[in-house]
Amino acid sequence: QARLVESGGGSVQAGGSLRLSCAASGLIYSSYCMGWFRQAPGKEREGLAAFYTGSRSPYYVASVKGRFTISHDNAKKTLYLQMNSLTPEDTAMYYCAADPDICGRRWYLGTEFGSWGQGTQVTVSS
């Protein structure tokens, strides 16, 4: 099972940017679907973006497309999420996840991912 460690969270003012990182280890398969999710207190987990390392294909939910950018450095085995134009509504714990398969049509539900990181907190103040 992959081990995932997120970093890069913090506090930022509205309109600011953050780049999250997810360092992966223990990856034994050649390709993975890797995703970013978040969960705010009292809310359900929300899928944000996914990246299939095999074809280097990104996927986004509509609500973050154009504002968030997912990328992957294969040599460093690190997944990134560049987040711009942040608002207080983006405040949440952010998690990365991995699954040794192509990204399914409903990747954003998170149910296909077997490995999860511990999360990194993002707080956006107005």
GROMACS .gro file of N, CA, C and O in nm:
model
  504
    1GLN      N    1   0.085  -0.118   0.000
    1GLN     CA    2   0.000   0.000   0.000
    1GLN      C    3   0.088   0.124   0.000
    1GLN      O    4   0.189   0.130   0.069
    2ALA      N    5   0.049   0.221  -0.082
    2ALA     CA    6   0.127   0.343  -0.093
    2ALA      C    7   0.120   0.424   0.036
    2ALA      O    8   0.019   0.422   0.108
    3ARG      N    9   0.229   0.493   0.066
    3ARG     CA   10   0.231   0.586   0.179
    3ARG      C   11   0.234   0.727   0.121
    3ARG      O   12   0.318   0.757   0.036
    4LEU      N   13   0.143   0.810   0.167
    4LEU     CA   14   0.128   0.945   0.112
    4LEU      C   15   0.142   1.047   0.224
    4LEU      O   16   0.080   1.032   0.329
    5VAL      N   17   0.223   1.149   0.201
    5VAL     CA   18   0.245   1.252   0.301
    5VAL      C   19   0.223   1.389   0.237
    5VAL      O   20   0.299   1.429   0.148
    6GLU      N   21   0.119   1.459   0.284
    6GLU     CA   22   0.088   1.591   0.231
    6GLU      C   23   0.165   1.699   0.306
    6GLU      O   24   0.199   1.684   0.423
    7SER      N   25   0.189   1.809   0.237
    7SER     CA   26   0.251   1.926   0.297
    7SER      C   27   0.210   2.049   0.217
    7SER      O   28   0.151   2.037   0.109
    8GLY      N   29   0.242   2.165   0.270
    8GLY     CA   30   0.217   2.289   0.198
    8GLY      C   31   0.095   2.366   0.243
    8GLY      O   32   0.069   2.476   0.195
    9GLY      N   33   0.019   2.308   0.334
    9GLY     CA   34  -0.097   2.380   0.385
    9GLY      C   35  -0.053   2.496   0.473
    9GLY      O   36   0.064   2.512   0.505
   10GLY      N   37  -0.149   2.578   0.510
   10GLY     CA   38  -0.120   2.691   0.597
   10GLY      C   39  -0.233   2.790   0.595
   10GLY      O   40  -0.344   2.760   0.549
   11SER      N   41  -0.204   2.908   0.645
   11SER     CA   42  -0.303   3.015   0.650
   11SER      C   43  -0.270   3.119   0.544
   11SER      O   44  -0.154   3.158   0.529
   12VAL      N   45  -0.372   3.163   0.475
   12VAL     CA   46  -0.353   3.260   0.368
   12VAL      C   47  -0.476   3.351   0.363
   12VAL      O   48  -0.586   3.309   0.404
   13GLN      N   49  -0.457   3.471   0.316
   13GLN     CA   50  -0.570   3.562   0.301
   13GLN      C   51  -0.644   3.534   0.172
   13GLN      O   52  -0.588   3.479   0.076
   14ALA      N   53  -0.769   3.572   0.170
   14ALA     CA   54  -0.851   3.554   0.050
   14ALA      C   55  -0.782   3.619  -0.070
   14ALA      O   56  -0.727   3.727  -0.061
   15GLY      N   57  -0.787   3.547  -0.181
   15GLY     CA   58  -0.721   3.594  -0.301
   15GLY      C   59  -0.581   3.539  -0.318
   15GLY      O   60  -0.521   3.552  -0.426
   16GLY      N   61  -0.529   3.479  -0.213
   16GLY     CA   62  -0.395   3.425  -0.216
   16GLY      C   63  -0.387   3.288  -0.281
   16GLY      O   64  -0.487   3.234  -0.330
   17SER      N   65  -0.267   3.233  -0.279
   17SER     CA   66  -0.240   3.104  -0.342
   17SER      C   67  -0.162   3.015  -0.248
   17SER      O   68  -0.090   3.062  -0.159
   18LEU      N   69  -0.176   2.887  -0.269
   18LEU     CA   70  -0.097   2.786  -0.198
   18LEU      C   71  -0.069   2.673  -0.294
   18LEU      O   72  -0.149   2.646  -0.386
   19ARG      N   73   0.044   2.605  -0.273
   19ARG     CA   74   0.073   2.484  -0.348
   19ARG      C   75   0.091   2.370  -0.249
   19ARG      O   76   0.180   2.372  -0.164
   20LEU      N   77   0.004   2.272  -0.262
   20LEU     CA   78   0.013   2.154  -0.180
   20LEU      C   79   0.098   2.048  -0.249
   20LEU      O   80   0.097   2.038  -0.373
   21SER      N   81   0.168   1.971  -0.168
   21SER     CA   82   0.248   1.861  -0.220
   21SER      C   83   0.207   1.732  -0.153
   21SER      O   84   0.164   1.732  -0.037
   22CYS      N   85   0.221   1.623  -0.224
   22CYS     CA   86   0.192   1.490  -0.171
   22CYS      C   87   0.305   1.398  -0.215
   22CYS      O   88   0.313   1.360  -0.332
   23ALA      N   89   0.392   1.366  -0.120
   23ALA     CA   90   0.504   1.278  -0.149
   23ALA      C   91   0.459   1.133  -0.131
   23ALA      O   92   0.406   1.097  -0.025
   24ALA      N   93   0.483   1.053  -0.232
   24ALA     CA   94   0.439   0.914  -0.230
   24ALA      C   95   0.558   0.820  -0.220
   24ALA      O   96   0.663   0.843  -0.279
   25SER      N   97   0.539   0.713  -0.146
   25SER     CA   98   0.639   0.607  -0.137
   25SER      C   99   0.565   0.474  -0.134
   25SER      O  100   0.444   0.470  -0.111
   26GLY      N  101   0.640   0.368  -0.158
   26GLY     CA  102   0.578   0.236  -0.157
   26GLY      C  103   0.488   0.211  -0.276
   26GLY      O  104   0.399   0.125  -0.270
   27LEU      N  105   0.515   0.280  -0.385
   27LEU     CA  106   0.435   0.259  -0.506
   27LEU      C  107   0.492   0.141  -0.584
   27LEU      O  108   0.601   0.151  -0.637
   28ILE      N  109   0.418   0.033  -0.591
   28ILE     CA  110   0.471  -0.088  -0.653
   28ILE      C  111   0.417  -0.111  -0.794
   28ILE      O  112   0.464  -0.198  -0.865
   29TYR      N  113   0.317  -0.034  -0.833
   29TYR     CA  114   0.260  -0.047  -0.966
   29TYR      C  115   0.313   0.064  -1.056
   29TYR      O  116   0.362   0.167  -1.009
   30SER      N  117   0.301   0.043  -1.185
   30SER     CA  118   0.361   0.138  -1.278
   30SER      C  119   0.283   0.267  -1.289
   30SER      O  120   0.339   0.374  -1.315
   31SER      N  121   0.153   0.261  -1.270
   31SER     CA  122   0.069   0.380  -1.287
   31SER      C  123  -0.038   0.386  -1.178
   31SER      O  124  -0.084   0.283  -1.132
   32TYR      N  125  -0.072   0.507  -1.143
   32TYR     CA  126  -0.172   0.528  -1.039
   32TYR      C  127  -0.266   0.641  -1.078
   32TYR      O  128  -0.225   0.736  -1.146
   33CYS      N  129  -0.387   0.633  -1.030
   33CYS     CA  130  -0.473   0.749  -1.025
   33CYS      C  131  -0.448   0.813  -0.889
   33CYS      O  132  -0.462   0.747  -0.786
   34MET      N  133  -0.408   0.939  -0.890
   34MET     CA  134  -0.383   1.011  -0.766
   34MET      C  135  -0.477   1.131  -0.760
   34MET      O  136  -0.496   1.200  -0.859
   35GLY      N  137  -0.533   1.152  -0.644
   35GLY     CA  138  -0.633   1.257  -0.634
   35GLY      C  139  -0.615   1.347  -0.513
   35GLY      O  140  -0.547   1.311  -0.417
   36TRP      N  141  -0.676   1.464  -0.522
   36TRP     CA  142  -0.683   1.559  -0.411
   36TRP      C  143  -0.827   1.571  -0.367
   36TRP      O  144  -0.917   1.588  -0.451
   37PHE      N  145  -0.847   1.565  -0.239
   37PHE     CA  146  -0.978   1.578  -0.178
   37PHE      C  147  -0.970   1.676  -0.062
   37PHE      O  148  -0.861   1.705  -0.013
   38ARG      N  149  -1.083   1.723  -0.018
   38ARG     CA  150  -1.084   1.808   0.101
   38ARG      C  151  -1.211   1.781   0.181
   38ARG      O  152  -1.310   1.732   0.129
   39GLN      N  153  -1.201   1.813   0.308
   39GLN     CA  154  -1.317   1.800   0.395
   39GLN      C  155  -1.316   1.912   0.496
   39GLN      O  156  -1.218   1.928   0.572
   40ALA      N  157  -1.422   1.989   0.497
   40ALA     CA  158  -1.439   2.096   0.593
   40ALA      C  159  -1.522   2.045   0.710
   40ALA      O  160  -1.599   1.950   0.694
   41PRO      N  161  -1.508   2.104   0.827
   41PRO     CA  162  -1.585   2.059   0.943
   41PRO      C  163  -1.734   2.059   0.914
   41PRO      O  164  -1.789   2.157   0.862
   42GLY      N  165  -1.797   1.947   0.943
   42GLY     CA  166  -1.941   1.937   0.924
   42GLY      C  167  -1.985   1.914   0.781
   42GLY      O  168  -2.105   1.911   0.753
   43LYS      N  169  -1.889   1.898   0.692
   43LYS     CA  170  -1.923   1.877   0.552
   43LYS      C  171  -1.868   1.744   0.504
   43LYS      O  172  -1.777   1.686   0.563
   44GLU      N  173  -1.924   1.696   0.394
   44GLU     CA  174  -1.876   1.571   0.336
   44GLU      C  175  -1.744   1.594   0.261
   44GLU      O  176  -1.712   1.706   0.219
   45ARG      N  177  -1.672   1.485   0.245
   45ARG     CA  178  -1.549   1.490   0.167
   45ARG      C  179  -1.582   1.529   0.022
   45ARG      O  180  -1.681   1.483  -0.034
   46GLU      N  181  -1.496   1.609  -0.034
   46GLU     CA  182  -1.518   1.662  -0.169
   46GLU      C  183  -1.396   1.633  -0.256
   46GLU      O  184  -1.283   1.668  -0.220
   47GLY      N  185  -1.420   1.568  -0.369
   47GLY     CA  186  -1.312   1.547  -0.465
   47GLY      C  187  -1.284   1.675  -0.541
   47GLY      O  188  -1.376   1.747  -0.578
   48LEU      N  189  -1.156   1.702  -0.565
   48LEU     CA  190  -1.118   1.826  -0.632
   48LEU      C  191  -1.054   1.801  -0.768
   48LEU      O  192  -1.094   1.858  -0.869
   49ALA      N  193  -0.952   1.718  -0.769
   49ALA     CA  194  -0.878   1.694  -0.892
   49ALA      C  195  -0.810   1.558  -0.884
   49ALA      O  196  -0.782   1.509  -0.775
   50ALA      N  197  -0.787   1.500  -0.999
   50ALA     CA  198  -0.718   1.371  -1.005
   50ALA      C  199  -0.620   1.372  -1.122
   50ALA      O  200  -0.634   1.454  -1.216
   51PHE      N  201  -0.524   1.282  -1.115
   51PHE     CA  202  -0.420   1.275  -1.216
   51PHE      C  203  -0.384   1.130  -1.237
   51PHE      O  204  -0.349   1.060  -1.142
   52TYR      N  205  -0.395   1.084  -1.363
   52TYR     CA  206  -0.354   0.947  -1.394
   52TYR      C  207  -0.211   0.952  -1.443
   52TYR      O  208  -0.181   1.013  -1.547
   53THR      N  209  -0.120   0.891  -1.368
   53THR     CA  210   0.022   0.903  -1.400
   53THR      C  211   0.058   0.830  -1.529
   53THR      O  212   0.156   0.866  -1.593
   54GLY      N  213  -0.022   0.730  -1.570
   54GLY     CA  214   0.009   0.658  -1.691
   54GLY      C  215   0.004   0.744  -1.815
   54GLY      O  216   0.097   0.746  -1.895
   55SER      N  217  -0.105   0.813  -1.833
   55SER     CA  218  -0.121   0.899  -1.950
   55SER      C  219  -0.098   1.046  -1.918
   55SER      O  220  -0.109   1.131  -2.007
   56ARG      N  221  -0.069   1.075  -1.793
   56ARG     CA  222  -0.050   1.213  -1.745
   56ARG      C  223  -0.174   1.297  -1.776
   56ARG      O  224  -0.165   1.412  -1.822
   57SER      N  225  -0.287   1.240  -1.748
   57SER     CA  226  -0.415   1.308  -1.772
   57SER      C  227  -0.470   1.366  -1.643
   57SER      O  228  -0.485   1.295  -1.545
   58PRO      N  229  -0.501   1.496  -1.644
   58PRO     CA  230  -0.564   1.557  -1.527
   58PRO      C  231  -0.717   1.556  -1.538
   58PRO      O  232  -0.772   1.558  -1.649
   59TYR      N  233  -0.779   1.555  -1.423
   59TYR     CA  234  -0.924   1.561  -1.416
   59TYR      C  235  -0.961   1.658  -1.305
   59TYR      O  236  -0.896   1.662  -1.202
   60TYR      N  237  -1.068   1.734  -1.328
   60TYR     CA  238  -1.111   1.833  -1.229
   60TYR      C  239  -1.262   1.828  -1.212
   60TYR      O  240  -1.336   1.798  -1.305
   61VAL      N  241  -1.306   1.864  -1.093
   61VAL     CA  242  -1.448   1.891  -1.076
   61VAL      C  243  -1.471   2.034  -1.123
   61VAL      O  244  -1.381   2.117  -1.120
   62ALA      N  245  -1.592   2.061  -1.164
   62ALA     CA  246  -1.622   2.190  -1.226
   62ALA      C  247  -1.594   2.307  -1.132
   62ALA      O  248  -1.552   2.415  -1.177
   63SER      N  249  -1.614   2.287  -1.005
   63SER     CA  250  -1.604   2.398  -0.911
   63SER      C  251  -1.463   2.452  -0.894
   63SER      O  252  -1.446   2.565  -0.848
   64VAL      N  253  -1.361   2.375  -0.932
   64VAL     CA  254  -1.223   2.422  -0.914
   64VAL      C  255  -1.149   2.438  -1.046
   64VAL      O  256  -1.038   2.490  -1.049
   65LYS      N  257  -1.209   2.394  -1.155
   65LYS     CA  258  -1.143   2.402  -1.284
   65LYS      C  259  -1.113   2.547  -1.318
   65LYS      O  260  -1.200   2.633  -1.304
   66GLY      N  261  -0.988   2.572  -1.357
   66GLY     CA  262  -0.946   2.708  -1.388
   66GLY      C  263  -0.887   2.781  -1.270
   66GLY      O  264  -0.819   2.883  -1.286
   67ARG      N  265  -0.908   2.730  -1.151
   67ARG     CA  266  -0.856   2.793  -1.030
   67ARG      C  267  -0.751   2.705  -0.964
   67ARG      O  268  -0.654   2.754  -0.906
   68PHE      N  269  -0.770   2.573  -0.970
   68PHE     CA  270  -0.675   2.477  -0.916
   68PHE      C  271  -0.609   2.402  -1.032
   68PHE      O  272  -0.673   2.374  -1.134
   69THR      N  273  -0.482   2.368  -1.014
   69THR     CA  274  -0.409   2.292  -1.113
   69THR      C  275  -0.338   2.175  -1.048
   69THR      O  276  -0.261   2.195  -0.953
   70ILE      N  277  -0.364   2.055  -1.097
   70ILE     CA  278  -0.299   1.936  -1.045
   70ILE      C  279  -0.184   1.900  -1.137
   70ILE      O  280  -0.192   1.916  -1.259
   71SER      N  281  -0.074   1.855  -1.079
   71SER     CA  282   0.041   1.814  -1.157
   71SER      C  283   0.115   1.705  -1.081
   71SER      O  284   0.089   1.680  -0.963
   72HIS      N  285   0.207   1.641  -1.152
   72HIS     CA  286   0.278   1.528  -1.092
   72HIS      C  287   0.421   1.525  -1.144
   72HIS      O  288   0.444   1.539  -1.264
   73ASP      N  289   0.515   1.511  -1.053
   73ASP     CA  290   0.656   1.495  -1.087
   73ASP      C  291   0.689   1.348  -1.069
   73ASP      O  292   0.698   1.301  -0.955
   74ASN      N  293   0.704   1.279  -1.179
   74ASN     CA  294   0.726   1.134  -1.172
   74ASN      C  295   0.858   1.100  -1.106
   74ASN      O  296   0.868   1.002  -1.031
   75ALA      N  297   0.961   1.178  -1.133
   75ALA     CA  298   1.092   1.151  -1.075
   75ALA      C  299   1.089   1.166  -0.923
   75ALA      O  300   1.152   1.087  -0.852
   76LYS      N  301   1.017   1.263  -0.875
   76LYS     CA  302   1.009   1.287  -0.731
   76LYS      C  303   0.893   1.211  -0.668
   76LYS      O  304   0.877   1.213  -0.545
   77LYS      N  305   0.811   1.146  -0.751
   77LYS     CA  306   0.693   1.074  -0.703
   77LYS      C  307   0.610   1.164  -0.612
   77LYS      O  308   0.567   1.124  -0.503
   78THR      N  309   0.588   1.284  -0.660
   78THR     CA  310   0.517   1.384  -0.582
   78THR      C  311   0.403   1.443  -0.664
   78THR      O  312   0.421   1.479  -0.780
   79LEU      N  313   0.288   1.451  -0.600
   79LEU     CA  314   0.169   1.511  -0.660
   79LEU      C  315   0.154   1.651  -0.604
   79LEU      O  316   0.180   1.674  -0.485
   80TYR      N  317   0.112   1.743  -0.688
   80TYR     CA  318   0.096   1.882  -0.645
   80TYR      C  319  -0.047   1.930  -0.673
   80TYR      O  320  -0.114   1.881  -0.762
   81LEU      N  321  -0.086   2.029  -0.595
   81LEU     CA  322  -0.211   2.100  -0.624
   81LEU      C  323  -0.184   2.249  -0.606
   81LEU      O  324  -0.164   2.296  -0.493
   82GLN      N  325  -0.180   2.320  -0.716
   82GLN     CA  326  -0.166   2.465  -0.712
   82GLN      C  327  -0.304   2.526  -0.699
   82GLN      O  328  -0.391   2.502  -0.783
   83MET      N  329  -0.323   2.604  -0.594
   83MET     CA  330  -0.454   2.663  -0.567
   83MET      C  331  -0.442   2.815  -0.572
   83MET      O  332  -0.364   2.874  -0.496
   84ASN      N  333  -0.518   2.877  -0.658
   84ASN     CA  334  -0.516   3.022  -0.675
   84ASN      C  335  -0.652   3.082  -0.640
   84ASN      O  336  -0.752   3.011  -0.633
   85SER      N  337  -0.652   3.213  -0.619
   85SER     CA  338  -0.776   3.286  -0.590
   85SER      C  339  -0.855   3.220  -0.478
   85SER      O  340  -0.976   3.197  -0.490
   86LEU      N  341  -0.787   3.190  -0.371
   86LEU     CA  342  -0.851   3.118  -0.260
   86LEU      C  343  -0.954   3.207  -0.189
   86LEU      O  344  -0.937   3.329  -0.179
   87THR      N  345  -1.059   3.144  -0.144
   87THR     CA  346  -1.164   3.211  -0.068
   87THR      C  347  -1.182   3.139   0.065
   87THR      O  348  -1.136   3.025   0.082
   88PRO      N  349  -1.250   3.202   0.160
   88PRO     CA  350  -1.274   3.134   0.288
   88PRO      C  351  -1.345   3.001   0.272
   88PRO      O  352  -1.328   2.911   0.356
   89GLU      N  353  -1.421   2.985   0.165
   89GLU     CA  354  -1.491   2.857   0.141
   89GLU      C  355  -1.393   2.744   0.108
   89GLU      O  356  -1.433   2.628   0.106
   90ASP      N  357  -1.270   2.776   0.079
   90ASP     CA  358  -1.169   2.674   0.052
   90ASP      C  359  -1.105   2.621   0.180
   90ASP      O  360  -1.022   2.530   0.174
   91THR      N  361  -1.141   2.677   0.293
   91THR     CA  362  -1.087   2.631   0.420
   91THR      C  363  -1.130   2.489   0.448
   91THR      O  364  -1.249   2.457   0.449
   92ALA      N  365  -1.033   2.400   0.467
   92ALA     CA  366  -1.062   2.258   0.487
   92ALA      C  367  -0.932   2.184   0.513
   92ALA      O  368  -0.823   2.239   0.499
   93MET      N  369  -0.945   2.058   0.549
   93MET     CA  370  -0.831   1.967   0.551
   93MET      C  371  -0.822   1.906   0.412
   93MET      O  372  -0.923   1.858   0.358
   94TYR      N  373  -0.703   1.910   0.355
   94TYR     CA  374  -0.682   1.859   0.221
   94TYR      C  375  -0.604   1.728   0.227
   94TYR      O  376  -0.502   1.718   0.297
   95TYR      N  377  -0.653   1.631   0.151
   95TYR     CA  378  -0.595   1.498   0.150
   95TYR      C  379  -0.557   1.458   0.008
   95TYR      O  380  -0.626   1.493  -0.087
   96CYS      N  381  -0.452   1.380  -0.004
   96CYS     CA  382  -0.425   1.316  -0.131
   96CYS      C  383  -0.451   1.167  -0.116
   96CYS      O  384  -0.450   1.112  -0.005
   97ALA      N  385  -0.477   1.103  -0.228
   97ALA     CA  386  -0.512   0.962  -0.229
   97ALA      C  387  -0.456   0.899  -0.356
   97ALA      O  388  -0.430   0.967  -0.455
   98ALA      N  389  -0.438   0.767  -0.351
   98ALA     CA  390  -0.382   0.696  -0.466
   98ALA      C  391  -0.454   0.563  -0.486
   98ALA      O  392  -0.497   0.499  -0.390
   99ASP      N  393  -0.464   0.524  -0.611
   99ASP     CA  394  -0.524   0.397  -0.649
   99ASP      C  395  -0.448   0.343  -0.769
   99ASP      O  396  -0.428   0.414  -0.868
  100PRO      N  397  -0.404   0.216  -0.765
  100PRO     CA  398  -0.324   0.161  -0.875
  100PRO      C  399  -0.408   0.121  -0.995
  100PRO      O  400  -0.411   0.005  -1.036
  101ASP      N  401  -0.476   0.217  -1.053
  101ASP     CA  402  -0.563   0.191  -1.167
  101ASP      C  403  -0.588   0.323  -1.237
  101ASP      O  404  -0.549   0.430  -1.188
  102ILE      N  405  -0.655   0.316  -1.352
  102ILE     CA  406  -0.695   0.440  -1.419
  102ILE      C  407  -0.798   0.511  -1.333
  102ILE      O  408  -0.861   0.451  -1.246
  103CYS      N  409  -0.811   0.641  -1.355
  103CYS     CA  410  -0.911   0.717  -1.280
  103CYS      C  411  -1.049   0.683  -1.334
  103CYS      O  412  -1.076   0.697  -1.453
  104GLY      N  413  -1.135   0.635  -1.245
  104GLY     CA  414  -1.270   0.601  -1.285
  104GLY      C  415  -1.353   0.723  -1.315
  104GLY      O  416  -1.317   0.836  -1.281
  105ARG      N  417  -1.468   0.700  -1.375
  105ARG     CA  418  -1.556   0.811  -1.410
  105ARG      C  419  -1.601   0.888  -1.287
  105ARG      O  420  -1.631   1.007  -1.295
  106ARG      N  421  -1.610   0.820  -1.177
  106ARG     CA  422  -1.656   0.885  -1.054
  106ARG      C  423  -1.544   0.893  -0.952
  106ARG      O  424  -1.566   0.873  -0.832
  107TRP      N  425  -1.425   0.924  -0.998
  107TRP     CA  426  -1.310   0.932  -0.908
  107TRP      C  427  -1.336   1.028  -0.794
  107TRP      O  428  -1.285   1.012  -0.683
  108TYR      N  429  -1.414   1.133  -0.820
  108TYR     CA  430  -1.436   1.239  -0.723
  108TYR      C  431  -1.510   1.190  -0.599
  108TYR      O  432  -1.513   1.259  -0.497
  109LEU      N  433  -1.571   1.070  -0.608
  109LEU     CA  434  -1.637   1.016  -0.489
  109LEU      C  435  -1.536   0.965  -0.388
  109LEU      O  436  -1.566   0.955  -0.269
  110GLY      N  437  -1.417   0.931  -0.436
  110GLY     CA  438  -1.312   0.886  -0.346
  110GLY      C  439  -1.316   0.740  -0.310
  110GLY      O  440  -1.223   0.690  -0.246
  111THR      N  441  -1.420   0.669  -0.349
  111THR     CA  442  -1.437   0.531  -0.304
  111THR      C  443  -1.338   0.435  -0.368
  111THR      O  444  -1.315   0.325  -0.316
  112GLU      N  445  -1.278   0.472  -0.480
  112GLU     CA  446  -1.185   0.381  -0.547
  112GLU      C  447  -1.043   0.391  -0.492
  112GLU      O  448  -0.958   0.311  -0.526
  113PHE      N  449  -1.018   0.486  -0.406
  113PHE     CA  450  -0.882   0.507  -0.358
  113PHE      C  451  -0.856   0.427  -0.230
  113PHE      O  452  -0.931   0.438  -0.133
  114GLY      N  453  -0.748   0.348  -0.233
  114GLY     CA  454  -0.718   0.266  -0.118
  114GLY      C  455  -0.616   0.325  -0.024
  114GLY      O  456  -0.607   0.283   0.092
  115SER      N  457  -0.539   0.421  -0.072
  115SER     CA  458  -0.434   0.481   0.010
  115SER      C  459  -0.463   0.629   0.027
  115SER      O  460  -0.492   0.698  -0.072
  116TRP      N  461  -0.451   0.676   0.150
  116TRP     CA  462  -0.480   0.815   0.183
  116TRP      C  463  -0.368   0.871   0.270
  116TRP      O  464  -0.311   0.800   0.354
  117GLY      N  465  -0.343   1.000   0.253
  117GLY     CA  466  -0.250   1.068   0.342
  117GLY      C  467  -0.320   1.115   0.468
  117GLY      O  468  -0.442   1.097   0.484
  118GLN      N  469  -0.244   1.179   0.555
  118GLN     CA  470  -0.298   1.223   0.682
  118GLN      C  471  -0.362   1.362   0.673
  118GLN      O  472  -0.432   1.404   0.764
  119GLY      N  473  -0.337   1.431   0.565
  119GLY     CA  474  -0.400   1.560   0.541
  119GLY      C  475  -0.313   1.678   0.579
  119GLY      O  476  -0.221   1.668   0.662
  120THR      N  477  -0.343   1.791   0.517
  120THR     CA  478  -0.277   1.918   0.551
  120THR      C  479  -0.386   2.025   0.556
  120THR      O  480  -0.472   2.031   0.469
  121GLN      N  481  -0.381   2.108   0.658
  121GLN     CA  482  -0.486   2.206   0.681
  121GLN      C  483  -0.463   2.332   0.599
  121GLN      O  484  -0.351   2.386   0.596
  122VAL      N  485  -0.568   2.377   0.534
  122VAL     CA  486  -0.567   2.505   0.462
  122VAL      C  487  -0.671   2.595   0.524
  122VAL      O  488  -0.788   2.556   0.537
  123THR      N  489  -0.629   2.714   0.564
  123THR     CA  490  -0.720   2.811   0.624
  123THR      C  491  -0.710   2.941   0.548
  123THR      O  492  -0.601   2.997   0.534
  124VAL      N  493  -0.823   2.987   0.497
  124VAL     CA  494  -0.828   3.110   0.419
  124VAL      C  495  -0.911   3.212   0.496
  124VAL      O  496  -1.027   3.187   0.527
  125SER      N  497  -0.850   3.325   0.525
  125SER     CA  498  -0.920   3.429   0.601
  125SER      C  499  -0.965   3.541   0.507
  125SER      O  500  -0.901   3.570   0.407
  126SER      N  501  -1.075   3.603   0.546
  126SER     CA  502  -1.130   3.710   0.462
  126SER      C  503  -1.067   3.844   0.493
  126SER      O  504  -0.996   3.860   0.591
   0.00000   0.00000   0.00000
